PDB file of C-alpha atoms in Angstrom:
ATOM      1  CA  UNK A 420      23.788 -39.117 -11.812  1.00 48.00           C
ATOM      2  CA  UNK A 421      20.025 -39.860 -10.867  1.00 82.00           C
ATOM      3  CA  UNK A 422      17.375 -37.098 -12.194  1.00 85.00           C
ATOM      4  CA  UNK A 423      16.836 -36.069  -8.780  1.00 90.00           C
ATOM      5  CA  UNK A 424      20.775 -35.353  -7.856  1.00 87.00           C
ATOM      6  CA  UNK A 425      19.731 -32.467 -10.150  1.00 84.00           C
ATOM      7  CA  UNK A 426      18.949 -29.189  -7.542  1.00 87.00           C
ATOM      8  CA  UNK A 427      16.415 -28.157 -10.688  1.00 90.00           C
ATOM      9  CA  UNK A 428      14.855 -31.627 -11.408  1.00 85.00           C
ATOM     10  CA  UNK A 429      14.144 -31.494  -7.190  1.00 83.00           C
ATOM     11  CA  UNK A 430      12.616 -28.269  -6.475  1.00 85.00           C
ATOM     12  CA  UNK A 431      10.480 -28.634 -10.018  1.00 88.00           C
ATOM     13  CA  UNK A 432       8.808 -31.534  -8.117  1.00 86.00           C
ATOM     14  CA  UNK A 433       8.868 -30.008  -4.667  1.00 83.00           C
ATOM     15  CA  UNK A 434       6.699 -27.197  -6.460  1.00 89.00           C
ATOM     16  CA  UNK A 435       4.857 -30.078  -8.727  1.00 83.00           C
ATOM     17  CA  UNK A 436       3.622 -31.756  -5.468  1.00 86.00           C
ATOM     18  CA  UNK A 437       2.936 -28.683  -3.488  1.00 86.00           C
ATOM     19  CA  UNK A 438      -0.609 -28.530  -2.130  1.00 77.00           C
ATOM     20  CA  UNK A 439      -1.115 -31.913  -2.839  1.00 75.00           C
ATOM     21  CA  UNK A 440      -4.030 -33.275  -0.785  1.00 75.00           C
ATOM     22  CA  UNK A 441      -2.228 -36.702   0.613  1.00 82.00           C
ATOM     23  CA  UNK A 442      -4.925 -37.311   3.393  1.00 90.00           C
ATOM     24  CA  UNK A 443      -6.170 -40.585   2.035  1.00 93.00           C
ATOM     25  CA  UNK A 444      -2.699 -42.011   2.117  1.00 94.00           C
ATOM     26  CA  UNK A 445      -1.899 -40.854   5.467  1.00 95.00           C
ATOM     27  CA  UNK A 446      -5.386 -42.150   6.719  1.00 96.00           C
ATOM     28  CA  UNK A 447      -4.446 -45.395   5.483  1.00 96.00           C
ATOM     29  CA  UNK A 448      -1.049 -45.631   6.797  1.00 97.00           C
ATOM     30  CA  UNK A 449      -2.549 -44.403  10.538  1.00 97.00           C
ATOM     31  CA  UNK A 450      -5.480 -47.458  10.267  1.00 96.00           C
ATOM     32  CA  UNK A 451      -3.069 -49.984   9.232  1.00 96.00           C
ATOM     33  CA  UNK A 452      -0.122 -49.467  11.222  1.00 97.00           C
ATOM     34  CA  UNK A 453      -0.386 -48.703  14.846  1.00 96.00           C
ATOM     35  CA  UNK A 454       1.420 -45.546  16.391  1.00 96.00           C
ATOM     36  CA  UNK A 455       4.187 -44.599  17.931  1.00 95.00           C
ATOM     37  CA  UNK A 456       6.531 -47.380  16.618  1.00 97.00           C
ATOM     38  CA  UNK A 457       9.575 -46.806  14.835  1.00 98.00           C
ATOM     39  CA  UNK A 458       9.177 -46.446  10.881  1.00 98.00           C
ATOM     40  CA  UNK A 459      12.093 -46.053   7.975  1.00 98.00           C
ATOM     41  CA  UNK A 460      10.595 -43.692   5.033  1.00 98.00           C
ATOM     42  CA  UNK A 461      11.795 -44.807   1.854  1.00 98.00           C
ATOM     43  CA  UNK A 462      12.496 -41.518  -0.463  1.00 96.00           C
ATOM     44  CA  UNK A 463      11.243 -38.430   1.241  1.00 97.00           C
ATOM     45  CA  UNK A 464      11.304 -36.599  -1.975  1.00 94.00           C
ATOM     46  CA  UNK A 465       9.953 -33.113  -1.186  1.00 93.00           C
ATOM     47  CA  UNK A 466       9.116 -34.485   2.348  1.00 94.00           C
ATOM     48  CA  UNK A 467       5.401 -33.945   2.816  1.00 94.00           C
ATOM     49  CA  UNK A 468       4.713 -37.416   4.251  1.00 96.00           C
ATOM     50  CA  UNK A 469       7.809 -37.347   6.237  1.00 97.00           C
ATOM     51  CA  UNK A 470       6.061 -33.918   7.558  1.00 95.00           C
ATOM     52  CA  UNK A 471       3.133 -35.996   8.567  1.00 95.00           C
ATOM     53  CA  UNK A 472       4.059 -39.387   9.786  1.00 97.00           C
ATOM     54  CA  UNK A 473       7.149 -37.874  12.137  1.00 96.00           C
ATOM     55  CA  UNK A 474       3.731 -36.431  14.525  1.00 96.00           C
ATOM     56  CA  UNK A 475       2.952 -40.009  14.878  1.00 96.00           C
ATOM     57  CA  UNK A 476       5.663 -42.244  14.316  1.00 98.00           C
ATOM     58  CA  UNK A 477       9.544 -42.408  15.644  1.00 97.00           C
ATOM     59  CA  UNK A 478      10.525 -41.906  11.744  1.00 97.00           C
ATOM     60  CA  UNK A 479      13.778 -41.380  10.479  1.00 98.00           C
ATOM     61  CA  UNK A 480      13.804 -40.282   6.448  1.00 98.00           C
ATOM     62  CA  UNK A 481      16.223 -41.410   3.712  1.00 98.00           C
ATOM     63  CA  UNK A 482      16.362 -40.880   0.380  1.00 97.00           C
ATOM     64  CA  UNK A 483      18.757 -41.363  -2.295  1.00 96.00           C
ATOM     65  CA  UNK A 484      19.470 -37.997  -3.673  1.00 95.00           C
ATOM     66  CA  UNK A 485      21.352 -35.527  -1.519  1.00 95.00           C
ATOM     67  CA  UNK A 486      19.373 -32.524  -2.936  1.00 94.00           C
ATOM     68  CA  UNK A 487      16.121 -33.738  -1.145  1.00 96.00           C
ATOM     69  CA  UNK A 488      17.920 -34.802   2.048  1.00 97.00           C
ATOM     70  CA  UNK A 489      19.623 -31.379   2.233  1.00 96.00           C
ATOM     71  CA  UNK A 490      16.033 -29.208   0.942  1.00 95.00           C
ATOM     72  CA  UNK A 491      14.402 -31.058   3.971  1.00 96.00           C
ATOM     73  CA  UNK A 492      17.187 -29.805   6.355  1.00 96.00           C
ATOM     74  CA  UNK A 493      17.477 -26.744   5.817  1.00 95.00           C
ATOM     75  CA  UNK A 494      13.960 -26.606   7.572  1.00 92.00           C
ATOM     76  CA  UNK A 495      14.019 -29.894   9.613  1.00 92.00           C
ATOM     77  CA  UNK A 496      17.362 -29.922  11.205  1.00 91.00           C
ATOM     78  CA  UNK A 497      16.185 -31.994  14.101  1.00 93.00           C
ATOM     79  CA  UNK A 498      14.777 -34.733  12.002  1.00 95.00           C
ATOM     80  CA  UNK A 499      16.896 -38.099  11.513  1.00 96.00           C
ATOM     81  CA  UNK A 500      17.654 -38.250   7.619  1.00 98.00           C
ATOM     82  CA  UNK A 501      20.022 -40.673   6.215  1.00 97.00           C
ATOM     83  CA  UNK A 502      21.279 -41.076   2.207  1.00 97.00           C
ATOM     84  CA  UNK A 503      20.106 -44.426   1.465  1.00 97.00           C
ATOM     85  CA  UNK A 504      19.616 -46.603  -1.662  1.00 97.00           C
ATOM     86  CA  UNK A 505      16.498 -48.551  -1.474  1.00 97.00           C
ATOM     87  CA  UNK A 506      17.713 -51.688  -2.956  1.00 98.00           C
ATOM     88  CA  UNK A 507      20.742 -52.275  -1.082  1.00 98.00           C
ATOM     89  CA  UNK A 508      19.064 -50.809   2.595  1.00 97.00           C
ATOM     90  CA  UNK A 509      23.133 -50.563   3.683  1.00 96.00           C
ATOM     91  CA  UNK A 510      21.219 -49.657   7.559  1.00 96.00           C
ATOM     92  CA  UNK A 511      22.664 -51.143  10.990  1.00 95.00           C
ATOM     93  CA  UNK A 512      19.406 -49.878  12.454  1.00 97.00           C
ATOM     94  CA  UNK A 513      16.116 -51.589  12.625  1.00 98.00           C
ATOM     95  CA  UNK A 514      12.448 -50.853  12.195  1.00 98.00           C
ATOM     96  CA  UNK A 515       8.993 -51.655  13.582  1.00 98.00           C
ATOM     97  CA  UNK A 516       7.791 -50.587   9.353  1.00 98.00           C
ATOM     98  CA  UNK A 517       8.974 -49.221   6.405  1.00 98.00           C
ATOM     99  CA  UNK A 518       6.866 -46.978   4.449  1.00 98.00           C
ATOM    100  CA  UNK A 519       7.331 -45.306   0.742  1.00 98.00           C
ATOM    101  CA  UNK A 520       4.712 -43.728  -1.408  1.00 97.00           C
ATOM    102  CA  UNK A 521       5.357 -44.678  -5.157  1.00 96.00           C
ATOM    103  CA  UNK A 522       9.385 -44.870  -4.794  1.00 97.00           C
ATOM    104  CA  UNK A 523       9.949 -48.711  -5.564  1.00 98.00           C
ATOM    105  CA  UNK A 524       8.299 -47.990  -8.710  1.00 97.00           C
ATOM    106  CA  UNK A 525      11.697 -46.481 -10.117  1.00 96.00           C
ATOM    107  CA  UNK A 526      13.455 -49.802  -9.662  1.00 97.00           C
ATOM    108  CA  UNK A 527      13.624 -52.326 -12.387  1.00 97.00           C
ATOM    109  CA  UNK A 528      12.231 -55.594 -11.439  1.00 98.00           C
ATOM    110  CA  UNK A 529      15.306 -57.237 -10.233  1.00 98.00           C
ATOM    111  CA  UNK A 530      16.457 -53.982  -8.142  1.00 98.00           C
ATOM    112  CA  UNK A 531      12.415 -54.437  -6.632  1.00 98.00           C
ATOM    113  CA  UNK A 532      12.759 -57.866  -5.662  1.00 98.00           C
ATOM    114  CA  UNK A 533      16.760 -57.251  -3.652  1.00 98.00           C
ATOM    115  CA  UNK A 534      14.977 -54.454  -2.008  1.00 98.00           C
ATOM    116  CA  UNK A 535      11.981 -56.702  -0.645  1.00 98.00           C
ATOM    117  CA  UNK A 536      14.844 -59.268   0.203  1.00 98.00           C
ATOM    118  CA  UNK A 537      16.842 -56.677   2.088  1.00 98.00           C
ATOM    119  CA  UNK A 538      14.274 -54.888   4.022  1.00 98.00           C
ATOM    120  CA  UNK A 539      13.860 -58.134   5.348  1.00 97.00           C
ATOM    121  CA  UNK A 540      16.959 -57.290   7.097  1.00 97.00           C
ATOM    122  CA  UNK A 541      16.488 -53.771   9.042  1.00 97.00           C
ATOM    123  CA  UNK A 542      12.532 -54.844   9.734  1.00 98.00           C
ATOM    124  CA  UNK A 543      11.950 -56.179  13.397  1.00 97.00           C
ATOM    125  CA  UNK A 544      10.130 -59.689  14.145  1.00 96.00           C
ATOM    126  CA  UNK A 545       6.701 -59.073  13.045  1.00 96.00           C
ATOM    127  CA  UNK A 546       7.501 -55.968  10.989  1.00 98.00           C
ATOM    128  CA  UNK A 547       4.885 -54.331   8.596  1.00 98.00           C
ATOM    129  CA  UNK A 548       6.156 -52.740   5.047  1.00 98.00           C
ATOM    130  CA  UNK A 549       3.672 -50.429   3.466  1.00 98.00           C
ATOM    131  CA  UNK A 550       4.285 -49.228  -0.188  1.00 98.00           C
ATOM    132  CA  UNK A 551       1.887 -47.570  -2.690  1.00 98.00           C
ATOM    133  CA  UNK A 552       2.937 -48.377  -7.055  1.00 98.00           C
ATOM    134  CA  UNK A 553       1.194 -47.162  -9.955  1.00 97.00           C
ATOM    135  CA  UNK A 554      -1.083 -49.910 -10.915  1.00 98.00           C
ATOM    136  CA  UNK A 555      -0.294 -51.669 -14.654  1.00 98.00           C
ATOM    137  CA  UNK A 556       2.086 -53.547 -16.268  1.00 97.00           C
ATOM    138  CA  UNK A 557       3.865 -51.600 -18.502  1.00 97.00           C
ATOM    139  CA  UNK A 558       7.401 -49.536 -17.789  1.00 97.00           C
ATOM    140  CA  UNK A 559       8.161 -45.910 -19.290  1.00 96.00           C
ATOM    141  CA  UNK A 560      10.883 -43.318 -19.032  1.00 93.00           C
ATOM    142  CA  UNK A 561      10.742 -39.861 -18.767  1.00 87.00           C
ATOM    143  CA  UNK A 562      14.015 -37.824 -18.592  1.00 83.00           C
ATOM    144  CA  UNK A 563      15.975 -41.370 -17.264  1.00 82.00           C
ATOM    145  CA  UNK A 564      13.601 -41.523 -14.570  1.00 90.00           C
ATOM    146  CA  UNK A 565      12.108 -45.198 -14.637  1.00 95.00           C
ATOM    147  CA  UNK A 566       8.116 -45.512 -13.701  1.00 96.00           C
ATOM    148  CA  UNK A 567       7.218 -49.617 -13.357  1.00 98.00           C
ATOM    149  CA  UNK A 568       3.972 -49.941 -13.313  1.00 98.00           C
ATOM    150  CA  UNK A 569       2.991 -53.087 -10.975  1.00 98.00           C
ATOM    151  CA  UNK A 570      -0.318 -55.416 -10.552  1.00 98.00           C
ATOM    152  CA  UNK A 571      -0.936 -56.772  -6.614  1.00 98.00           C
ATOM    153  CA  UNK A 572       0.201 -60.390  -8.258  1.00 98.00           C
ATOM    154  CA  UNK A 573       3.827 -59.231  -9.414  1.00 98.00           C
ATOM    155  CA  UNK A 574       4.562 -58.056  -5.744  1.00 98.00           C
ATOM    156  CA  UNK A 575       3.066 -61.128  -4.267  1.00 98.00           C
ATOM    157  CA  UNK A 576       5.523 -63.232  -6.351  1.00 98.00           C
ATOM    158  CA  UNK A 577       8.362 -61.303  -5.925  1.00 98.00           C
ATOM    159  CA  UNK A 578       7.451 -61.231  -1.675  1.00 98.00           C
ATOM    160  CA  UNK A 579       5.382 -64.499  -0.771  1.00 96.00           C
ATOM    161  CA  UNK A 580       8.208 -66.311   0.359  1.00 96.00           C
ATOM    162  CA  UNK A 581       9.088 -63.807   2.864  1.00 97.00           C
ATOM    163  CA  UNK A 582       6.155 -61.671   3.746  1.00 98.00           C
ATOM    164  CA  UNK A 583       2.337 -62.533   4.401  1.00 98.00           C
ATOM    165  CA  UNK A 584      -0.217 -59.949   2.713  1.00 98.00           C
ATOM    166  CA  UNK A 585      -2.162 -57.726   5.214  1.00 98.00           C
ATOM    167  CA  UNK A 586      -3.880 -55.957   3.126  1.00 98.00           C
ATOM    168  CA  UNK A 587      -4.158 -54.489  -0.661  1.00 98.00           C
ATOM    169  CA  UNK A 588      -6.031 -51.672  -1.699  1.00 98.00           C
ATOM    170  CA  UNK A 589      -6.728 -49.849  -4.904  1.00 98.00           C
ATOM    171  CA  UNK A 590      -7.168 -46.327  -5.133  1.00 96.00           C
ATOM    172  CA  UNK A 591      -7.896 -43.149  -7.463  1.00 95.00           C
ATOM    173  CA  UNK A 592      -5.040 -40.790  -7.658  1.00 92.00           C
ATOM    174  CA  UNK A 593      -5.399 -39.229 -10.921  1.00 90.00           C
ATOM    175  CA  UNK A 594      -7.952 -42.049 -12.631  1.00 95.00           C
ATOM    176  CA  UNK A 595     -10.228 -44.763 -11.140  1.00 96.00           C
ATOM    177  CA  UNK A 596      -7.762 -47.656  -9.492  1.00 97.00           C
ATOM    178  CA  UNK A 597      -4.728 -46.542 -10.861  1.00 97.00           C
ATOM    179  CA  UNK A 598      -2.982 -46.996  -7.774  1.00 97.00           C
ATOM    180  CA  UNK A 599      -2.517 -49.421  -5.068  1.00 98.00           C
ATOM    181  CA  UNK A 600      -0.876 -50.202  -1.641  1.00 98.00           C
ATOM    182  CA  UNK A 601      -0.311 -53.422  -0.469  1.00 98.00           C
ATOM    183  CA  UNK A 602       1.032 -54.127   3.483  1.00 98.00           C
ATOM    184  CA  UNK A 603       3.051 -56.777   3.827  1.00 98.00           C
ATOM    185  CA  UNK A 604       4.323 -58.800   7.023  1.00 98.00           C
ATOM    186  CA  UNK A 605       7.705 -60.105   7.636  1.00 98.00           C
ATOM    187  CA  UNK A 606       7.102 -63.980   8.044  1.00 97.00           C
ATOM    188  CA  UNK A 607       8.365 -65.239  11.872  1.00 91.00           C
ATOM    189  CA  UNK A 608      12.435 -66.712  10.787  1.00 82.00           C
ATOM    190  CA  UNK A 609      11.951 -70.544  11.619  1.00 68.00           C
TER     191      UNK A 609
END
C-alpha cells in the first residue's frame, strides 16, 4: 500500500496544501506551453493544479492512489481522471504535454528514468513534458514516502537521448533555488 492509498495520509495533505499560492508555477506552465492543447497531469494529489490548468488546457488527471482520484470526484465529476502509475504510463491515449509538479521525485532513479522512456510513448510528435523536483542530490523517507532530490544534470542524463531541453529554471519554494523545472521536447523518431 502507497502512503497516499491511506484516506488519512490524503486529506492531511489536501489540508497541508490548502491555500497554497501556486501562481508562479501556473505562470510558468501558461508561458511555456501554448493553450488549448491536450495535456496528461501526472499525480493530481489534492487537485489544485488540475483546478487550474483544465481552464486552459484539454487535461485529463491521473494519479496513482484511488483516494485522490475519488476526493477530486466527488466535486469534479465531469473531469477525465484515470488511476495511473507514472512509471509504467499503461495509456492508449496520447498527449500534446505532460505536466507534474514534484511527483517524479517519489520514484527511485531507475523507476525515473522507465517513466521518461515511457512517456515517450503517449506524447505526440513534438510533445513538451514539464516537471518541477526538489533540487539536491540526496534521497530521504518520511513515513515510506520516497523524496529524490535531483540536480538539472541527473535529468539531462537520464533524458538526452530522447528529449531536447527547452528550458530549466530554478525557483524558491520554501528556500532560495531549492526547486526547479526543466521542459523537455520529445526528439522527431528518425
Amino acid at each position: 500500500m502507497s502512503y497516499f492509498d491511506n484516506k488519512e495520509n490524503a486529506l492531511s495533505y489536501i489540508k497541508m496544501v490548502e491555500g497554497f499560492d501556486n501562481d508562479f508555477m501556473m505562470h510558468e506552465v501558461f508561458t511555456n506551453l501554448p493553450l488549448d492543447k491536450k495535456m496528461l497531469e501526472l499525480g493530481i494529489g489534492s487537485g489544485h493544479d488540475l483546478d487550474v490548468l483544465r481552464k486552459c488546457y484539454d487535461v485529463t488527471g491521473t494519479d496513482k492512489s484511488e483516494v485522490f482520484l475519488e476526493l477530486y470526484r466527488e466535486k469534479n465529476a465531469e473531469t477525465p481522471l484515470l488511476k495511473l502509475d507514472a512509471v509504467k504510463m499503461d495509456i492508449d491515449d496520447t498527449f500534446d504535454y505532460i505536466y507534474s509538479n514534484k511527483v517524479l521525485i517519489h520514484l527511485s532513479d531507475e523507476d525515473m528514468k522507465e517513466s521518461f522512456l515511457n512517456q515517450l510513448r503517449v506524447l505526440n510528435e513534438g510533445g513538451l513534458v514539464f516537471h518541477s523536483f526538489w533540487k539536491g542530490t540526496h534521497e530521504e523517507e518520511f513515513h515510506g514516502l520516497r523524496f529524490n532530490y535531483k540536480t538539472k544534470q541527473d535529468i539531462l542524463d537520464m533524458t538526452n537521448k530522447y528529449y531536447d531541453l527547452i528550458k530549466y529554471k530554478e525557483y524558491k519554494e520554501f528556500a532560495a533555488n531549492d526547486s526547479f523545472y526543466i521542459v523537455l521536447k520529445k526528439k522527431a523518431s528518425k
